[in-house]
Amino acid sequence: MSPLFPALAARSQRPALRFGDRALTHAELADAAGSLARRLAGERRVAIWATPTLGTAVGVVAALLAGVPVVPVNPRSGERELAHIARDSAPTLVLAEPGVTLPPALAALPRLDTDAGTGAGEEAPEVFTEPSPEAPALIVYTSGTTGPPKGAVLPRRALTSTLDALADAWQWTADDVLVHALPLFHVHGLILGILGPLRRGGSVTHLGRFDTAGVARELSSGATMLFGVPTMYHRIAEALADDPALAEALAGARLLVSGSAALPVHDHRRIAAATGRRVVERYGMTETLMNTSVRADGEPRAGTVGVPLHGVELRLVDESGAAVEKYDGESVGEIQVRGPNLFTEYLNRPDATEAAFTDGWFRTGDMAIRDPDGYVRIVGRKATDLIKSGGYKIGAGEIENVLLEHAGVREAAVTGEPDPDLGERIVAWIVPAHPEAPPTEQELADHVAGQLAAHKRPRTVRYLDALPRNDMGKIMKRALHG
Ligand code: MCA
Ligand code: AMP
């Protein structure tokens, strides 16, 4: 069994995964994923239809055991996004839960159900050759400012180094039981939320979908840690006033962790006031996995993402390209990082890979300051055309292109607007092709959801006679919110 998962090799009888009434111990997972892995061995690359279900976890572990790179696909991807990912990643096989009907872009591929291995325990266990630490483990698609999403190639050493650095920062052990409801096609939910507990030999309960009742139930019946995006903590903060059981459950947790976007200080405070517990923030990115965190044994401080994780080098660089040396809580620079946690490349995009690095440092595009004791505070982002909504990164250009394909749209611009629940809300500014009969808000939301993904749909549409443009004809987005 792969050294990625010592508890599988040790055939631990402790719980590993629970999704509703489906659960596996580490030993059972070793059998299920092991026999699925035998069927995957030799494949060049597999896609997985990443529903929030047990089969997705088993399928990803199987691919990792077999040493076959795996591409998690959002099961709510629209046609265009799916076609792009299928074309770009060119999987030789697709894994899916039994009974799932796959859309055309994937249906033509050979398919293996994620339960294909179960019941095959009588087969002799196979010892898979462990690939090199540099070998690709996962390819995770992430949006940029323009163009379709890029596949970040994550090597095996990035997974192990980030998960072990988090274990160090959070004192995360085999005794921890994690609960979360994050999607399984991104780093947060899949790598931290599923592979993390498995690597520790601990366990995870996935709620299937987020609700505060599920969080309260699990934290009051044995779960020790909660992972969530700020939107989830905001909804918890809102519910706390009328839900003493939720407050009690959170108060009993060992660690509450937030990430993927900034958790507003107001929500930090409301949760601390109602539960006596401080939410710990960590900062990461698909391309870098985790960079910094407030440590479990460190001082929790709202509004900061803590200190660099073990093995991660972090520097701030100002606009002239010079390193910001001051730890004064006010000198701003772009966060650049270096370390074993980094991706190796964007799949099929050497141009984009090259542009992402400077002297071996990865440019995150996030702007930050450092407190005198080294705590990092993120203060903004370089690109205005990147929107973080519900913890998802969304490129404005991608949505604009799809809106422009709608027959009722003459011009389109997309921006992010502050939103108490989602952090940012996607706003589409539309010049209708036929002002007397403009497309409705619902029609445009459905169009974007159908082509890209549900979370990329505009939540607000504003209709204009013309978009504000400068002398060069470029849309002046800053003038839109005027
Ligand atoms: C409404 N719905 C529609 C439409 N209108 N669906 C399709 N087309 C439409 N026009 C439906 C949705 O399908 C869904 O159905 C329901 O309305 C609500 O969906 P949505 O609006 O997406 O939900 P939400 O309430 O806005 O979701 C909030 C959320 C979600 C649960 C917090 O945003 C979320 O899961 N975020 C996690 C993001 C994440 O994991 N990011 C990590 C990447 P139904 O009711 O059936 O669901 S960042 C990362 O990995 C880095 C490394 C890091 O640092 O972590
Ligand atoms: P993604 O590309 O979807 O992996 O998102 C990565 C981005 O999420 C980072 O570049 C940050 O802008 C943002 N992010 C992640 N964690 C945090 C955090 N704790 N606070 C603020 N921003 C965060």
Short mmCIF file of N, CA and C in Angstrom, two decimals, residues 143-278:
data_model
loop_
_atom_site.label_atom_id
_atom_site.label_comp_id
_atom_site.label_asym_id
_atom_site.label_seq_id
_atom_site.Cartn_x
_atom_site.Cartn_y
_atom_site.Cartn_z
N SER A 143 -9.97 28.56 -12.10
CA SER A 143 -10.23 29.66 -13.03
C SER A 143 -9.16 30.73 -12.98
N GLY A 144 -8.93 31.36 -14.13
CA GLY A 144 -8.07 32.54 -14.21
C GLY A 144 -8.94 33.74 -14.56
N THR A 145 -8.30 34.89 -14.80
CA THR A 145 -9.09 36.09 -15.09
C THR A 145 -9.82 35.98 -16.43
N THR A 146 -9.13 35.38 -17.40
CA THR A 146 -9.75 35.22 -18.72
C THR A 146 -9.61 33.76 -19.14
N GLY A 147 -10.30 33.40 -20.17
CA GLY A 147 -10.13 32.07 -20.73
C GLY A 147 -10.68 30.97 -19.84
N PRO A 148 -10.62 29.75 -20.34
CA PRO A 148 -11.18 28.62 -19.59
C PRO A 148 -10.28 28.23 -18.43
N PRO A 149 -10.79 27.44 -17.48
CA PRO A 149 -9.98 27.02 -16.33
C PRO A 149 -8.73 26.26 -16.75
N LYS A 150 -7.69 26.37 -15.93
CA LYS A 150 -6.42 25.68 -16.18
C LYS A 150 -6.30 24.52 -15.19
N GLY A 151 -5.66 23.44 -15.67
CA GLY A 151 -5.48 22.27 -14.81
C GLY A 151 -4.17 22.36 -14.05
N ALA A 152 -4.24 22.55 -12.74
CA ALA A 152 -3.03 22.60 -11.92
C ALA A 152 -2.59 21.17 -11.61
N VAL A 153 -1.36 20.84 -12.04
CA VAL A 153 -0.86 19.48 -11.85
C VAL A 153 -0.19 19.41 -10.47
N LEU A 154 -0.77 18.61 -9.59
CA LEU A 154 -0.30 18.52 -8.21
C LEU A 154 0.45 17.21 -8.00
N PRO A 155 1.75 17.30 -7.72
CA PRO A 155 2.52 16.08 -7.54
C PRO A 155 2.29 15.45 -6.16
N ARG A 156 2.71 14.22 -6.02
CA ARG A 156 2.48 13.49 -4.76
C ARG A 156 3.15 14.20 -3.58
N ARG A 157 4.36 14.75 -3.80
CA ARG A 157 5.04 15.41 -2.67
C ARG A 157 4.31 16.67 -2.21
N ALA A 158 3.54 17.30 -3.09
CA ALA A 158 2.78 18.48 -2.65
C ALA A 158 1.70 18.05 -1.66
N LEU A 159 1.07 16.91 -1.95
CA LEU A 159 0.02 16.41 -1.05
C LEU A 159 0.62 16.05 0.31
N THR A 160 1.69 15.28 0.29
CA THR A 160 2.24 14.83 1.58
C THR A 160 2.80 16.01 2.36
N SER A 161 3.49 16.92 1.68
CA SER A 161 4.10 18.01 2.44
C SER A 161 3.05 18.93 3.02
N THR A 162 1.99 19.21 2.26
CA THR A 162 0.98 20.13 2.80
C THR A 162 0.21 19.47 3.94
N LEU A 163 -0.15 18.20 3.78
CA LEU A 163 -0.94 17.54 4.83
C LEU A 163 -0.11 17.36 6.10
N ASP A 164 1.18 17.09 5.95
CA ASP A 164 2.01 16.91 7.14
C ASP A 164 2.30 18.26 7.81
N ALA A 165 2.40 19.31 7.01
CA ALA A 165 2.60 20.64 7.60
C ALA A 165 1.35 21.07 8.36
N LEU A 166 0.18 20.71 7.84
CA LEU A 166 -1.07 21.04 8.56
C LEU A 166 -1.18 20.23 9.84
N ALA A 167 -0.73 18.98 9.81
CA ALA A 167 -0.76 18.15 11.02
C ALA A 167 0.09 18.81 12.10
N ASP A 168 1.23 19.35 11.67
CA ASP A 168 2.11 20.04 12.62
C ASP A 168 1.43 21.31 13.15
N ALA A 169 0.84 22.09 12.25
CA ALA A 169 0.25 23.37 12.68
C ALA A 169 -1.00 23.18 13.55
N TRP A 170 -1.74 22.12 13.25
CA TRP A 170 -3.03 21.94 13.93
C TRP A 170 -3.02 20.82 14.97
N GLN A 171 -1.88 20.22 15.18
CA GLN A 171 -1.79 19.06 16.09
C GLN A 171 -2.84 18.03 15.70
N TRP A 172 -2.90 17.79 14.40
CA TRP A 172 -3.93 16.93 13.80
C TRP A 172 -3.46 15.49 13.89
N THR A 173 -4.25 14.62 14.50
CA THR A 173 -3.80 13.23 14.72
C THR A 173 -4.87 12.23 14.29
N ALA A 174 -4.55 10.96 14.50
CA ALA A 174 -5.48 9.86 14.19
C ALA A 174 -6.71 9.91 15.08
N ASP A 175 -6.65 10.66 16.17
CA ASP A 175 -7.81 10.74 17.06
C ASP A 175 -8.83 11.77 16.59
N ASP A 176 -8.46 12.56 15.58
CA ASP A 176 -9.40 13.58 15.13
C ASP A 176 -10.46 13.01 14.20
N VAL A 177 -11.66 13.52 14.39
CA VAL A 177 -12.78 13.20 13.51
C VAL A 177 -13.21 14.52 12.88
N LEU A 178 -13.05 14.60 11.57
CA LEU A 178 -13.37 15.85 10.87
C LEU A 178 -14.81 15.79 10.37
N VAL A 179 -15.49 16.93 10.39
CA VAL A 179 -16.78 17.01 9.71
C VAL A 179 -16.72 18.17 8.72
N HIS A 180 -17.26 17.93 7.52
CA HIS A 180 -17.37 19.02 6.56
C HIS A 180 -18.41 18.71 5.50
N ALA A 181 -18.68 19.72 4.67
CA ALA A 181 -19.69 19.58 3.62
C ALA A 181 -19.17 20.23 2.34
N LEU A 182 -17.85 20.21 2.17
CA LEU A 182 -17.25 20.91 1.03
C LEU A 182 -17.33 20.05 -0.23
N PRO A 183 -17.36 20.70 -1.39
CA PRO A 183 -17.36 19.93 -2.63
C PRO A 183 -16.04 19.16 -2.79
N LEU A 184 -16.11 18.03 -3.51
CA LEU A 184 -14.93 17.15 -3.60
C LEU A 184 -14.16 17.32 -4.92
N PHE A 185 -14.35 18.45 -5.59
CA PHE A 185 -13.59 18.67 -6.83
C PHE A 185 -12.60 19.82 -6.68
N HIS A 186 -12.38 20.26 -5.45
CA HIS A 186 -11.37 21.29 -5.19
C HIS A 186 -10.45 20.83 -4.07
N VAL A 187 -9.37 21.58 -3.94
CA VAL A 187 -8.34 21.25 -2.95
C VAL A 187 -8.92 21.19 -1.53
N HIS A 188 -9.70 22.19 -1.18
CA HIS A 188 -10.18 22.29 0.20
C HIS A 188 -10.92 21.03 0.63
N GLY A 189 -11.98 20.69 -0.11
CA GLY A 189 -12.80 19.55 0.29
C GLY A 189 -12.13 18.20 0.07
N LEU A 190 -11.41 18.07 -1.04
CA LEU A 190 -10.85 16.76 -1.38
C LEU A 190 -9.51 16.49 -0.71
N ILE A 191 -8.56 17.39 -0.91
CA ILE A 191 -7.20 17.10 -0.40
C ILE A 191 -7.16 17.29 1.11
N LEU A 192 -7.63 18.46 1.58
CA LEU A 192 -7.60 18.68 3.03
C LEU A 192 -8.67 17.84 3.71
N GLY A 193 -9.86 17.84 3.12
CA GLY A 193 -11.02 17.30 3.82
C GLY A 193 -11.18 15.79 3.74
N ILE A 194 -10.61 15.15 2.73
CA ILE A 194 -10.72 13.68 2.63
C ILE A 194 -9.33 13.04 2.78
N LEU A 195 -8.38 13.48 1.96
CA LEU A 195 -7.06 12.85 2.02
C LEU A 195 -6.35 13.18 3.33
N GLY A 196 -6.65 14.35 3.90
CA GLY A 196 -6.02 14.74 5.18
C GLY A 196 -6.32 13.73 6.29
N PRO A 197 -7.60 13.50 6.60
CA PRO A 197 -7.91 12.52 7.65
C PRO A 197 -7.36 11.12 7.32
N LEU A 198 -7.40 10.74 6.04
CA LEU A 198 -6.91 9.40 5.69
C LEU A 198 -5.42 9.29 5.94
N ARG A 199 -4.67 10.34 5.61
CA ARG A 199 -3.23 10.29 5.84
C ARG A 199 -2.90 10.23 7.33
N ARG A 200 -3.73 10.89 8.14
CA ARG A 200 -3.49 10.89 9.60
C ARG A 200 -3.93 9.59 10.24
N GLY A 201 -4.75 8.79 9.53
CA GLY A 201 -5.29 7.59 10.16
C GLY A 201 -6.50 7.90 11.02
N GLY A 202 -7.03 9.11 10.83
CA GLY A 202 -8.25 9.52 11.54
C GLY A 202 -9.45 9.32 10.64
N SER A 203 -10.51 10.10 10.87
CA SER A 203 -11.69 9.88 10.03
C SER A 203 -12.39 11.18 9.68
N VAL A 204 -13.26 11.06 8.67
CA VAL A 204 -14.03 12.22 8.23
C VAL A 204 -15.49 11.80 8.02
N THR A 205 -16.37 12.68 8.44
CA THR A 205 -17.79 12.54 8.14
C THR A 205 -18.15 13.65 7.18
N HIS A 206 -18.66 13.27 6.02
CA HIS A 206 -19.08 14.29 5.05
C HIS A 206 -20.60 14.41 5.10
N LEU A 207 -21.07 15.66 5.17
CA LEU A 207 -22.49 15.89 5.36
C LEU A 207 -23.31 15.79 4.07
N GLY A 208 -22.65 15.67 2.93
CA GLY A 208 -23.39 15.62 1.67
C GLY A 208 -23.74 17.03 1.21
N ARG A 209 -24.44 17.77 2.02
CA ARG A 209 -24.64 19.20 1.77
C ARG A 209 -24.60 19.94 3.09
N PHE A 210 -24.21 21.21 3.00
CA PHE A 210 -24.03 21.98 4.23
C PHE A 210 -25.35 22.37 4.86
N ASP A 211 -25.49 22.09 6.15
CA ASP A 211 -26.49 22.80 6.95
C ASP A 211 -26.02 22.82 8.41
N THR A 212 -26.50 23.81 9.13
CA THR A 212 -25.98 23.99 10.49
C THR A 212 -26.43 22.84 11.40
N ALA A 213 -27.58 22.23 11.09
CA ALA A 213 -28.06 21.12 11.91
C ALA A 213 -27.08 19.94 11.83
N GLY A 214 -26.59 19.67 10.63
CA GLY A 214 -25.63 18.57 10.45
C GLY A 214 -24.33 18.84 11.19
N VAL A 215 -23.88 20.08 11.13
CA VAL A 215 -22.66 20.47 11.84
C VAL A 215 -22.85 20.26 13.34
N ALA A 216 -24.00 20.73 13.87
CA ALA A 216 -24.27 20.60 15.31
C ALA A 216 -24.34 19.13 15.70
N ARG A 217 -25.02 18.34 14.89
CA ARG A 217 -25.19 16.91 15.21
C ARG A 217 -23.82 16.23 15.31
N GLU A 218 -22.97 16.45 14.31
CA GLU A 218 -21.70 15.72 14.28
C GLU A 218 -20.73 16.22 15.36
N LEU A 219 -20.70 17.55 15.56
CA LEU A 219 -19.76 18.07 16.58
C LEU A 219 -20.20 17.68 17.99
N SER A 220 -21.49 17.36 18.15
CA SER A 220 -21.90 16.96 19.51
C SER A 220 -21.91 15.44 19.65
N SER A 221 -21.48 14.73 18.59
CA SER A 221 -21.43 13.28 18.75
C SER A 221 -20.09 12.73 18.27
N GLY A 222 -19.03 13.41 18.65
CA GLY A 222 -17.71 12.80 18.46
C GLY A 222 -16.79 13.51 17.48
N ALA A 223 -17.34 14.35 16.56
CA ALA A 223 -16.42 15.04 15.64
C ALA A 223 -15.61 16.07 16.42
N THR A 224 -14.34 16.23 16.04
CA THR A 224 -13.46 17.14 16.77
C THR A 224 -13.09 18.39 15.98
N MET A 225 -13.21 18.31 14.64
CA MET A 225 -12.76 19.43 13.79
C MET A 225 -13.83 19.74 12.75
N LEU A 226 -13.91 21.01 12.40
CA LEU A 226 -14.81 21.44 11.32
C LEU A 226 -14.00 22.23 10.29
N PHE A 227 -14.15 21.90 9.02
CA PHE A 227 -13.57 22.71 7.94
C PHE A 227 -14.72 23.37 7.19
N GLY A 228 -14.55 24.64 6.84
CA GLY A 228 -15.58 25.29 6.04
C GLY A 228 -15.06 26.52 5.34
N VAL A 229 -15.83 26.99 4.38
CA VAL A 229 -15.53 28.27 3.74
C VAL A 229 -16.25 29.36 4.55
N PRO A 230 -15.84 30.64 4.38
CA PRO A 230 -16.47 31.70 5.18
C PRO A 230 -17.99 31.75 5.06
N THR A 231 -18.54 31.43 3.89
CA THR A 231 -20.01 31.45 3.75
C THR A 231 -20.65 30.50 4.77
N MET A 232 -20.00 29.35 4.98
CA MET A 232 -20.57 28.39 5.94
C MET A 232 -20.47 28.95 7.37
N TYR A 233 -19.33 29.56 7.70
CA TYR A 233 -19.20 30.15 9.04
C TYR A 233 -20.14 31.34 9.21
N HIS A 234 -20.38 32.07 8.13
CA HIS A 234 -21.34 33.18 8.20
C HIS A 234 -22.73 32.63 8.54
N ARG A 235 -23.09 31.52 7.87
CA ARG A 235 -24.42 30.94 8.12
C ARG A 235 -24.49 30.39 9.55
N ILE A 236 -23.37 29.86 10.03
CA ILE A 236 -23.31 29.40 11.44
C ILE A 236 -23.49 30.60 12.36
N ALA A 237 -22.76 31.70 12.07
CA ALA A 237 -22.85 32.89 12.92
C ALA A 237 -24.28 33.42 12.97
N GLU A 238 -24.95 33.38 11.82
CA GLU A 238 -26.35 33.84 11.76
C GLU A 238 -27.26 32.96 12.61
N ALA A 239 -26.99 31.65 12.58
CA ALA A 239 -27.89 30.70 13.25
C ALA A 239 -27.68 30.66 14.76
N LEU A 240 -26.47 31.04 15.21
CA LEU A 240 -26.10 30.83 16.61
C LEU A 240 -27.05 31.48 17.62
N ALA A 241 -27.55 32.67 17.25
CA ALA A 241 -28.37 33.41 18.20
C ALA A 241 -29.58 32.60 18.66
N ASP A 242 -30.14 31.81 17.73
CA ASP A 242 -31.37 31.07 18.07
C ASP A 242 -31.12 29.58 18.23
N ASP A 243 -29.88 29.18 18.36
CA ASP A 243 -29.61 27.74 18.35
C ASP A 243 -28.56 27.38 19.40
N PRO A 244 -29.01 27.27 20.66
CA PRO A 244 -28.05 26.96 21.73
C PRO A 244 -27.33 25.63 21.52
N ALA A 245 -28.00 24.67 20.87
CA ALA A 245 -27.36 23.36 20.65
C ALA A 245 -26.18 23.52 19.70
N LEU A 246 -26.32 24.40 18.72
CA LEU A 246 -25.23 24.65 17.77
C LEU A 246 -24.05 25.29 18.50
N ALA A 247 -24.38 26.27 19.37
CA ALA A 247 -23.32 26.96 20.13
C ALA A 247 -22.58 25.96 21.02
N GLU A 248 -23.32 25.07 21.64
CA GLU A 248 -22.71 24.09 22.53
C GLU A 248 -21.83 23.12 21.74
N ALA A 249 -22.31 22.73 20.58
CA ALA A 249 -21.54 21.78 19.75
C ALA A 249 -20.22 22.42 19.30
N LEU A 250 -20.28 23.67 18.87
CA LEU A 250 -19.06 24.35 18.42
C LEU A 250 -18.10 24.56 19.58
N ALA A 251 -18.68 24.85 20.76
CA ALA A 251 -17.85 25.10 21.94
C ALA A 251 -17.03 23.85 22.29
N GLY A 252 -17.57 22.68 21.96
CA GLY A 252 -16.88 21.44 22.31
C GLY A 252 -15.87 20.98 21.28
N ALA A 253 -15.81 21.66 20.13
CA ALA A 253 -14.90 21.20 19.07
C ALA A 253 -13.45 21.49 19.45
N ARG A 254 -12.53 20.67 18.93
CA ARG A 254 -11.11 20.95 19.18
C ARG A 254 -10.62 22.07 18.27
N LEU A 255 -11.06 22.07 17.03
CA LEU A 255 -10.55 23.06 16.07
C LEU A 255 -11.61 23.39 15.01
N LEU A 256 -11.83 24.69 14.83
CA LEU A 256 -12.73 25.17 13.77
C LEU A 256 -11.84 25.88 12.76
N VAL A 257 -11.82 25.41 11.52
CA VAL A 257 -10.91 25.98 10.53
C VAL A 257 -11.69 26.57 9.36
N SER A 258 -11.32 27.79 8.98
CA SER A 258 -11.93 28.44 7.82
C SER A 258 -10.86 28.74 6.77
N GLY A 259 -11.24 28.63 5.51
CA GLY A 259 -10.32 28.98 4.44
C GLY A 259 -11.03 29.07 3.11
N SER A 260 -10.28 29.42 2.07
CA SER A 260 -10.72 29.61 0.67
C SER A 260 -11.06 31.06 0.39
N ALA A 261 -11.31 31.84 1.42
CA ALA A 261 -11.57 33.28 1.28
C ALA A 261 -11.47 33.85 2.69
N ALA A 262 -11.51 35.17 2.78
CA ALA A 262 -11.36 35.81 4.10
C ALA A 262 -12.63 35.66 4.91
N LEU A 263 -12.48 35.30 6.17
CA LEU A 263 -13.62 35.28 7.08
C LEU A 263 -13.73 36.66 7.73
N PRO A 264 -14.84 37.36 7.48
CA PRO A 264 -14.96 38.72 8.03
C PRO A 264 -14.84 38.72 9.56
N VAL A 265 -14.20 39.77 10.06
CA VAL A 265 -13.96 39.87 11.51
C VAL A 265 -15.28 39.84 12.28
N HIS A 266 -16.33 40.42 11.69
CA HIS A 266 -17.65 40.42 12.32
C HIS A 266 -18.12 39.00 12.61
N ASP A 267 -17.92 38.08 11.65
CA ASP A 267 -18.34 36.69 11.87
C ASP A 267 -17.43 36.00 12.87
N HIS A 268 -16.12 36.27 12.79
CA HIS A 268 -15.19 35.76 13.82
C HIS A 268 -15.73 36.12 15.20
N ARG A 269 -16.07 37.39 15.36
CA ARG A 269 -16.47 37.90 16.69
C ARG A 269 -17.77 37.27 17.16
N ARG A 270 -18.73 37.16 16.23
CA ARG A 270 -20.02 36.59 16.63
C ARG A 270 -19.86 35.15 17.08
N ILE A 271 -19.01 34.40 16.38
CA ILE A 271 -18.81 32.99 16.74
C ILE A 271 -18.08 32.90 18.08
N ALA A 272 -17.06 33.74 18.24
CA ALA A 272 -16.31 33.71 19.51
C ALA A 272 -17.23 34.08 20.68
N ALA A 273 -18.09 35.08 20.47
CA ALA A 273 -18.95 35.53 21.56
C ALA A 273 -19.95 34.43 21.95
N ALA A 274 -20.47 33.72 20.96
CA ALA A 274 -21.51 32.73 21.27
C ALA A 274 -20.95 31.39 21.73
N THR A 275 -19.70 31.09 21.38
CA THR A 275 -19.19 29.74 21.66
C THR A 275 -17.92 29.73 22.51
N GLY A 276 -17.28 30.88 22.62
CA GLY A 276 -15.99 30.91 23.32
C GLY A 276 -14.86 30.34 22.48
N ARG A 277 -15.16 29.93 21.25
CA ARG A 277 -14.14 29.34 20.38
C ARG A 277 -13.72 30.32 19.28
N ARG A 278 -12.43 30.31 18.96
CA ARG A 278 -11.92 31.15 17.87
C ARG A 278 -11.76 30.30 16.63
#
